[in-house]
Tab-separated table of C-alpha atoms in Angstrom:
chain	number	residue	atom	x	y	z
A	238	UNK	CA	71.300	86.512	76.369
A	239	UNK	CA	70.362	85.747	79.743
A	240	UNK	CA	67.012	84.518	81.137
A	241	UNK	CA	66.430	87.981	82.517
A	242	UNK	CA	67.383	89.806	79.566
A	243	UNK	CA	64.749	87.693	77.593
A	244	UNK	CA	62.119	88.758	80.272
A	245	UNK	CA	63.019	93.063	80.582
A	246	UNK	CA	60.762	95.122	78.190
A	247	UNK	CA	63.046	96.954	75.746
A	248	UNK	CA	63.956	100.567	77.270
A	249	UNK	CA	64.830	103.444	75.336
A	250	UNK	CA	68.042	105.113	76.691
A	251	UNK	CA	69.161	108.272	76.309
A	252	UNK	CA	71.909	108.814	79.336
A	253	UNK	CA	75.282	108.281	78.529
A	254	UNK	CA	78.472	109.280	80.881
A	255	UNK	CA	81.653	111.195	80.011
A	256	UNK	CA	85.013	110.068	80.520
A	257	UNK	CA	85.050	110.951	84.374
A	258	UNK	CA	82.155	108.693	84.730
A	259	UNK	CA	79.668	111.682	84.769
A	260	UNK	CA	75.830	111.244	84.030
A	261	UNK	CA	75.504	113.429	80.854
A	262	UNK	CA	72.888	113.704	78.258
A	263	UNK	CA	73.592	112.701	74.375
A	264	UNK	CA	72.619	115.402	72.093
A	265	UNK	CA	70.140	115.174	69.330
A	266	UNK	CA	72.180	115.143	66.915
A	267	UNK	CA	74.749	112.517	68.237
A	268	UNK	CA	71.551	110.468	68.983
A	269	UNK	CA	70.230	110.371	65.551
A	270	UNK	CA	73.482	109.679	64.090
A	271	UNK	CA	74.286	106.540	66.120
A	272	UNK	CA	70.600	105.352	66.143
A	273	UNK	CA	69.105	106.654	63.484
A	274	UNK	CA	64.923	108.086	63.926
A	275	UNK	CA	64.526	109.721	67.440
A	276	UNK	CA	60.906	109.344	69.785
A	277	UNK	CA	59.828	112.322	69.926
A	278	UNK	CA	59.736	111.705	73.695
A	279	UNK	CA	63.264	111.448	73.889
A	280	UNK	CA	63.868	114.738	72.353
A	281	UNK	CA	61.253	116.324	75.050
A	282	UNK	CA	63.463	114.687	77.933
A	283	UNK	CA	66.530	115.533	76.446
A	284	UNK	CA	65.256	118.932	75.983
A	285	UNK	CA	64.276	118.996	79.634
A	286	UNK	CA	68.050	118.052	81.160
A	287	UNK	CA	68.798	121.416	79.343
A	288	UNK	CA	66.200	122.967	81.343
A	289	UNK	CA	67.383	121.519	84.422
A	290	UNK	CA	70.801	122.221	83.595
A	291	UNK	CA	70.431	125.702	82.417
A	292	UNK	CA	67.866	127.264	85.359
A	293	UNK	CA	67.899	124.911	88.319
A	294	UNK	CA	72.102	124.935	88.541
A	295	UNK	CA	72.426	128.477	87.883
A	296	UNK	CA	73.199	131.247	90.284
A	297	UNK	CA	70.146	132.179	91.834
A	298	UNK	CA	67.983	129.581	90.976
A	299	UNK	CA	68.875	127.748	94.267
A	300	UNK	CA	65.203	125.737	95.416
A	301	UNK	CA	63.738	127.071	91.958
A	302	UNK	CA	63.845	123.969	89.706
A	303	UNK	CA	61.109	123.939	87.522
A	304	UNK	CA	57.939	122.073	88.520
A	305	UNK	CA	57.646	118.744	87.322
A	306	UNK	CA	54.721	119.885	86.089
A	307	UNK	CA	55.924	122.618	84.018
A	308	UNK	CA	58.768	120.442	82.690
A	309	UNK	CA	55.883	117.987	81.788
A	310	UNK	CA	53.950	120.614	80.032
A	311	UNK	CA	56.385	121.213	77.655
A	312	UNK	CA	57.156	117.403	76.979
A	313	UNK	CA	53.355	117.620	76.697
A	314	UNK	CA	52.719	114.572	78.876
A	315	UNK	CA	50.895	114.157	81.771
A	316	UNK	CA	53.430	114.006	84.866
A	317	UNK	CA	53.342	110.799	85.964
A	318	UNK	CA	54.162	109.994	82.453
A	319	UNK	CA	57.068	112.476	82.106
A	320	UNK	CA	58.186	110.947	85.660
A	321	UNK	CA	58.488	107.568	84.025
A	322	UNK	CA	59.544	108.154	80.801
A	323	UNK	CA	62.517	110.704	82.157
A	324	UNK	CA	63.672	107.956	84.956
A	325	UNK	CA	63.604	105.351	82.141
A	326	UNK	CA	65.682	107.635	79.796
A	327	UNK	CA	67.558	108.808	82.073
A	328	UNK	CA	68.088	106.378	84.693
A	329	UNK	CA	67.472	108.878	87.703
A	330	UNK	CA	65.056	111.213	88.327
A	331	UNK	CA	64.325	115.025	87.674
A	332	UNK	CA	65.792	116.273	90.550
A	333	UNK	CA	68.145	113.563	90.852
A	334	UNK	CA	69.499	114.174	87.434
A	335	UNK	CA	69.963	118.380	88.611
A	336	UNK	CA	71.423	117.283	91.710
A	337	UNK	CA	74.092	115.189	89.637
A	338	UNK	CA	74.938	118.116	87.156
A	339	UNK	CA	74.690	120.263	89.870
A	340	UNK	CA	77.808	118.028	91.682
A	341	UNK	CA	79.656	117.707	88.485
A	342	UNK	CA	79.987	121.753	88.102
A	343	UNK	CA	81.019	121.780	91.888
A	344	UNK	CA	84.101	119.203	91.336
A	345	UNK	CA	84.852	121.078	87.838
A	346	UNK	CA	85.139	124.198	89.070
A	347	UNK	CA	87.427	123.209	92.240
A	348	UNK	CA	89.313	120.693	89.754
A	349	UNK	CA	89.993	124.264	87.617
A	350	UNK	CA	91.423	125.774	90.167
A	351	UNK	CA	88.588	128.132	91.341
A	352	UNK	CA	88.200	129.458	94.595
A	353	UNK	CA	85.723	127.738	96.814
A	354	UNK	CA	83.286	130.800	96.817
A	355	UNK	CA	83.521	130.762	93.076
A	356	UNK	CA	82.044	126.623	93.093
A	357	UNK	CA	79.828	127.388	95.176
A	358	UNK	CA	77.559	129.668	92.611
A	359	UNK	CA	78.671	127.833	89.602
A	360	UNK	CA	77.534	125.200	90.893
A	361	UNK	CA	74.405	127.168	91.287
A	362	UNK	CA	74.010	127.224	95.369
A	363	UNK	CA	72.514	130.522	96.319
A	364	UNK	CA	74.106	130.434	99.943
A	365	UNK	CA	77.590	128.626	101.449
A	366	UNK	CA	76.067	127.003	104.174
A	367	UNK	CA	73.942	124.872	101.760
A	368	UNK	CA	76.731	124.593	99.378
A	369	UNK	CA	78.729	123.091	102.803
A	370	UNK	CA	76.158	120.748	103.819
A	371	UNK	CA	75.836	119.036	100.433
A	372	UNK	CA	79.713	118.951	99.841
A	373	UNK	CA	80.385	115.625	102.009
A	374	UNK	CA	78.128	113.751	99.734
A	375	UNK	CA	78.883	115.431	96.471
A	376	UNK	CA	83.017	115.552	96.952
A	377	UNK	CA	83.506	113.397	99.839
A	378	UNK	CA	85.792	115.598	101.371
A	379	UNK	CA	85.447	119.120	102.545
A	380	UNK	CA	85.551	121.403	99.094
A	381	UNK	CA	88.715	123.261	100.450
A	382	UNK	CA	90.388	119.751	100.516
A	383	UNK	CA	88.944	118.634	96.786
A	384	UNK	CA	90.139	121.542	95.384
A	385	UNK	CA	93.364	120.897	96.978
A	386	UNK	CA	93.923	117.768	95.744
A	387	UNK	CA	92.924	115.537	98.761
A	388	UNK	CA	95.551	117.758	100.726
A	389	UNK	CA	95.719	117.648	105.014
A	390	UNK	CA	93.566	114.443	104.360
A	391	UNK	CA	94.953	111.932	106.604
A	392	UNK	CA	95.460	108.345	104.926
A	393	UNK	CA	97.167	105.434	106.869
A	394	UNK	CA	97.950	102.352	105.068
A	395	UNK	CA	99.397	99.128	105.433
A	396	UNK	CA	99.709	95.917	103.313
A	397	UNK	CA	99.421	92.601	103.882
A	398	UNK	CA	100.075	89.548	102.162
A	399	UNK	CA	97.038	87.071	100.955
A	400	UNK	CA	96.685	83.871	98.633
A	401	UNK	CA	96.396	86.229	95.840
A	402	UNK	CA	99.585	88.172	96.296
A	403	UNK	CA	99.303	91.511	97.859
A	404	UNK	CA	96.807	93.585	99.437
A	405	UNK	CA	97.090	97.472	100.077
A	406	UNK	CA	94.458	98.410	102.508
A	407	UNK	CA	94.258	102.507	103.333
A	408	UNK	CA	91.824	104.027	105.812
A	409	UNK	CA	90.271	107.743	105.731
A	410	UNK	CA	89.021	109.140	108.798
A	411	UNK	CA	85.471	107.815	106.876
A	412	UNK	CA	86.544	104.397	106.766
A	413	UNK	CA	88.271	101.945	104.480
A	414	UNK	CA	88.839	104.301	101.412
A	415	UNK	CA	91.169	101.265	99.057
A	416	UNK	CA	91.866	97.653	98.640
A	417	UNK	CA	94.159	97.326	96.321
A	418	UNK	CA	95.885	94.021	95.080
A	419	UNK	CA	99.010	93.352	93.250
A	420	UNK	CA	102.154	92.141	93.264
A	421	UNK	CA	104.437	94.605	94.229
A	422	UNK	CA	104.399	97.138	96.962
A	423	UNK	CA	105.644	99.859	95.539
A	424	UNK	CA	103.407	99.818	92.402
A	425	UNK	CA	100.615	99.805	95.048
A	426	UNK	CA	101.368	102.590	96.937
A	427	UNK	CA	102.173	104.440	93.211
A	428	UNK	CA	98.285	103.522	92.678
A	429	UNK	CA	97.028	105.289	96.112
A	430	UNK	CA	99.173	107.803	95.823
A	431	UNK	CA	97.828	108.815	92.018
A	432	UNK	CA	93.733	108.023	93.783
A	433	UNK	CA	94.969	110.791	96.552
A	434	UNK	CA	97.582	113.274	95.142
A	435	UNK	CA	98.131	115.546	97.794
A	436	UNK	CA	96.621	113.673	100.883
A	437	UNK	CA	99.393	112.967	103.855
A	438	UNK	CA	99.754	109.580	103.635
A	439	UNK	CA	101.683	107.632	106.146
A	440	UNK	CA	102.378	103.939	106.888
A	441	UNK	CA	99.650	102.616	109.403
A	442	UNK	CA	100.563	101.587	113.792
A	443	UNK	CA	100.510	97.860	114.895
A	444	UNK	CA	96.438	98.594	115.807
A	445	UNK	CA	96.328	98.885	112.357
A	446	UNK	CA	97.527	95.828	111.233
A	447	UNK	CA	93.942	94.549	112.894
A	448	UNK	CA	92.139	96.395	110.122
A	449	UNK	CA	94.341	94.748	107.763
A	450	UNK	CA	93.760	91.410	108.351
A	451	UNK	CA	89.876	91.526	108.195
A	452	UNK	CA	90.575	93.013	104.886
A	453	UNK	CA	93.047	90.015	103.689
A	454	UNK	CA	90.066	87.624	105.709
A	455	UNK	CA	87.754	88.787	103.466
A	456	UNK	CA	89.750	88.361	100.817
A	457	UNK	CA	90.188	85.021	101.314
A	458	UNK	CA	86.486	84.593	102.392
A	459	UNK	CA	85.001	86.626	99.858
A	460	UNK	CA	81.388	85.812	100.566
A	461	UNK	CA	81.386	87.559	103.702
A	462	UNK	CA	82.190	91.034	102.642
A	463	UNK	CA	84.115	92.904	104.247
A	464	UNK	CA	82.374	94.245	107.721
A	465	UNK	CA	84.402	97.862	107.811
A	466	UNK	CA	83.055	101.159	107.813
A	467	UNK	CA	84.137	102.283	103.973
A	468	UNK	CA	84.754	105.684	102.777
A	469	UNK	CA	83.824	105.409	98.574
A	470	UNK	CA	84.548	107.795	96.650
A	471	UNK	CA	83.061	108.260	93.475
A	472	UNK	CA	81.070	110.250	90.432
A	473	UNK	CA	77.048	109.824	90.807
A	474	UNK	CA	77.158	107.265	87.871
A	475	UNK	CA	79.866	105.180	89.614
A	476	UNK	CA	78.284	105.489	93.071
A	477	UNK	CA	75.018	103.852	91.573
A	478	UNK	CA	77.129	101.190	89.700
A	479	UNK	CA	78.952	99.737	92.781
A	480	UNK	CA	75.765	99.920	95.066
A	481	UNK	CA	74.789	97.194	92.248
A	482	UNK	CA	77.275	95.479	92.327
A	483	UNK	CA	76.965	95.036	96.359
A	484	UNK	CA	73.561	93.890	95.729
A	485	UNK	CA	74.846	90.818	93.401
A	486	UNK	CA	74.756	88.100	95.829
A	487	UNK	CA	78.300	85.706	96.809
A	488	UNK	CA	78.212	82.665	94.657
A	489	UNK	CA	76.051	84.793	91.707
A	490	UNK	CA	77.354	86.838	88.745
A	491	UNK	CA	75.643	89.843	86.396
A	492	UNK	CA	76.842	90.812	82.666
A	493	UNK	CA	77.405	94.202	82.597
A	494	UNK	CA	74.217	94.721	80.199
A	495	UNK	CA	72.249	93.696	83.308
A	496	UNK	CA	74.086	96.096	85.792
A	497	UNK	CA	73.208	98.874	83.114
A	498	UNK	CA	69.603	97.601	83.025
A	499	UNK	CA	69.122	97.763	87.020
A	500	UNK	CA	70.400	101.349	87.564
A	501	UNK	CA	68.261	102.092	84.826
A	502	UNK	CA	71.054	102.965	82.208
A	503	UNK	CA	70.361	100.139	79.631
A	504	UNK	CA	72.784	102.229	76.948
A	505	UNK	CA	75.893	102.278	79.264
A	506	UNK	CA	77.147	99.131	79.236
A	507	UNK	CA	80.846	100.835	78.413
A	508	UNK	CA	80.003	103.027	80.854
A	509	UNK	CA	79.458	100.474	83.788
A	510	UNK	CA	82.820	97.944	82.654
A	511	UNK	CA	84.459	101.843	83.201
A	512	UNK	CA	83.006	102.460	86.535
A	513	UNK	CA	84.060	98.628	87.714
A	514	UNK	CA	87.569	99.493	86.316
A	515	UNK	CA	88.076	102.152	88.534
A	516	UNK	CA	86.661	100.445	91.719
A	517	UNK	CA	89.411	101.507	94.355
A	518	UNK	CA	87.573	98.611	96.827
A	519	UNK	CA	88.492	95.253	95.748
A	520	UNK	CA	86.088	93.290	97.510
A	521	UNK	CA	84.146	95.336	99.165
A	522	UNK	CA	82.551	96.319	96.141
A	523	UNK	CA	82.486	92.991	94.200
A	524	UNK	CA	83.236	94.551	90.832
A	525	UNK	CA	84.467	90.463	90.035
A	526	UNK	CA	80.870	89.005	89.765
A	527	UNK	CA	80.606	90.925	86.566
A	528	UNK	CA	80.995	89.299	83.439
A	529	UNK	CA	80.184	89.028	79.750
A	530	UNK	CA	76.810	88.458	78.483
A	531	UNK	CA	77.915	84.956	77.262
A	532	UNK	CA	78.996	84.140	81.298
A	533	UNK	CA	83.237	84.488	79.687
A	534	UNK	CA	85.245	86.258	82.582
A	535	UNK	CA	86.069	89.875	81.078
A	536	UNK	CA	89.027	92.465	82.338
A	537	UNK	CA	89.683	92.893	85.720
A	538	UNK	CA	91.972	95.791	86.664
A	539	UNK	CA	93.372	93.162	89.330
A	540	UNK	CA	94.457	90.969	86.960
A	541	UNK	CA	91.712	87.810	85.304
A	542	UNK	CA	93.947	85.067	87.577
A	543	UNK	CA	92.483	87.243	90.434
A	544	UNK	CA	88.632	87.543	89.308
A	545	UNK	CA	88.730	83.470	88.227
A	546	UNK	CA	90.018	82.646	91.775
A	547	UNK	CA	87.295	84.719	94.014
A	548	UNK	CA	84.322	83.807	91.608
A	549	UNK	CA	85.834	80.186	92.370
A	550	UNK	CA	86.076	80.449	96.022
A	551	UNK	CA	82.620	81.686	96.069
A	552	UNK	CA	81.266	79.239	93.922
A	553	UNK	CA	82.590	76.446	96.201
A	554	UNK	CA	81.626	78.057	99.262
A	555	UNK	CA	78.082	78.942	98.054
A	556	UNK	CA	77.985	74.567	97.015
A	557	UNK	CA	79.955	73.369	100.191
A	558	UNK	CA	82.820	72.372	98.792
């Protein structure tokens, strides 16, 4: 156990996060059986994500969440209290937490094949044009395009060659949307083809090939991150992971217990190795400065040759080797 583990008060965590990386709630009765006696309090927070996810994401109910006062009322604590205790459950706020359930039953719905008008009050929007403005953030694409699969996106890519093999490097309109290393092209462009199904992907233009190698620089240099506007793309829960991860400095390294702790999920440690496993920004989002509690290197989709050579390279840069 590390230093800082020692130090952080014990949290009780109730947020767990379904296999698409979703913030979800364990039920009661789920809880009980893996942990055995519930506080109370938990069951009033848990009880309140039902709330939230039964009246503020319905139709109709758009700008009509219950008052954190009300939904302290019921938990019958004060609500600064219920604040606390539902952010240290929970890892995000009240509103936070609706916004998030609010997204997930957006991408369901489009993933299910429903029309775009249909999301929208499933989702529980009460008018398009709000529906619209939230839908960069919450898809990261227009919605017509998400429910299409990523189709009439445009992707170029390109990929270079770098100490550590290969290195696919794609580009969104938004910015760098993968980094990608491996071995062998083809099995590269397989993987950004399977991240963007339907987008129009085409091989990138010598001006291009620019992009590419401050990607592969960066790569090499891994302490200086890479200075590219990025396009990440992402469920709430894995958005909050890899801003963590950005925050670990060059040189450093995190167990995944202590990502968990600092986005305020202490319970989803599986949850968090998940979320760096599906890190489409190698890099960029330095998903190799996590390891095990005991400091052993753990999986790395890239391969563990990969992770032990950037940690290294950092290591000595950070000493002045």
């Amino acid at each position: 156990m590390s230093q800082a583990d020692r130090q952080r008060p014990a949290r009780s965590g109730v947020c767990d996060v379904d296999s698409k990386g979703n913030l979800c709630f364990m039920t009661a009765t789920a809880r009980t059986r893996n942990e055995g006696a519930r506080d109370p309090r938990l069951t009033a927070i848990e009880r309140a994500c039902r709330v939230l996810e039964g009246n503020y994401c319905n139709e109709g109910n758009e700008g009509q969440s219950p008052s954190l006062a009300a939904l302290a009322a019921d938990a019958g604590l004060s609500a600064w209290h219920f604040h606390r205790v539902f952010k240290a459950a929970t890892g995000v706020t009240p509103k936070e937490y609706a916004h998030a359930h609010r997204a997930r039953r957006a991408r369901a719905a489009l993933e299910n094949g429903r029309s775009v008008t249909d999301a929208i009050y499933e989702a529980g929007f009460a008018s398009s044009g709000r529906f619209y403005e939230a839908s960069d953030r919450m898809l990261g694409m227009t919605p017509t395009q998400y429910r299409a699969g990523g189709a009439a996106l445009e992707i170029r890519f390109a990929v270079g060659l770098c100490s550590l093999g290969l290195a696919l490097v794609a580009q969104s309109p938004r910015g760098v949307c993968a980094i990608l290393l491996g071995d062998d092209p083809a099995t590269l462009q397989a993987d950004l083809t399977r991240r963007f199904p339907r987008a129009r992907i085409s091989a990138g233009d010598r001006a291009f090939e620019e992009i590419v190698a401050r990607v592969v620089a960066c790569v090499e240099t891994p302490r200086l991150g890479v200075d590219l506007p990025l396009d990440v793309r992402g469920t709430a829960f894995q958005l909050r992971v890899w801003r963590a991860l950005r925050d670990i400095p060059a040189g450093s390294t995190a167990s995944y217990a202590e990502i968990a702790h600092r986005i305020g999920a202490p319970r989803a440690v599986r949850a968090v190795a998940g979320a760096c496993a599906a890190n489409p920004l190698a890099v960029a989002i330095p998903c190799h400065r996590v390891v095990r509690a005991d400091g052993e290197l753990a999986g790395y989709r890239w391969g563990l040759p990969r992770k032990r050579a950037l940690l290294a390279r950092e290591r000595d840069r950070e000493s002045g080797k």
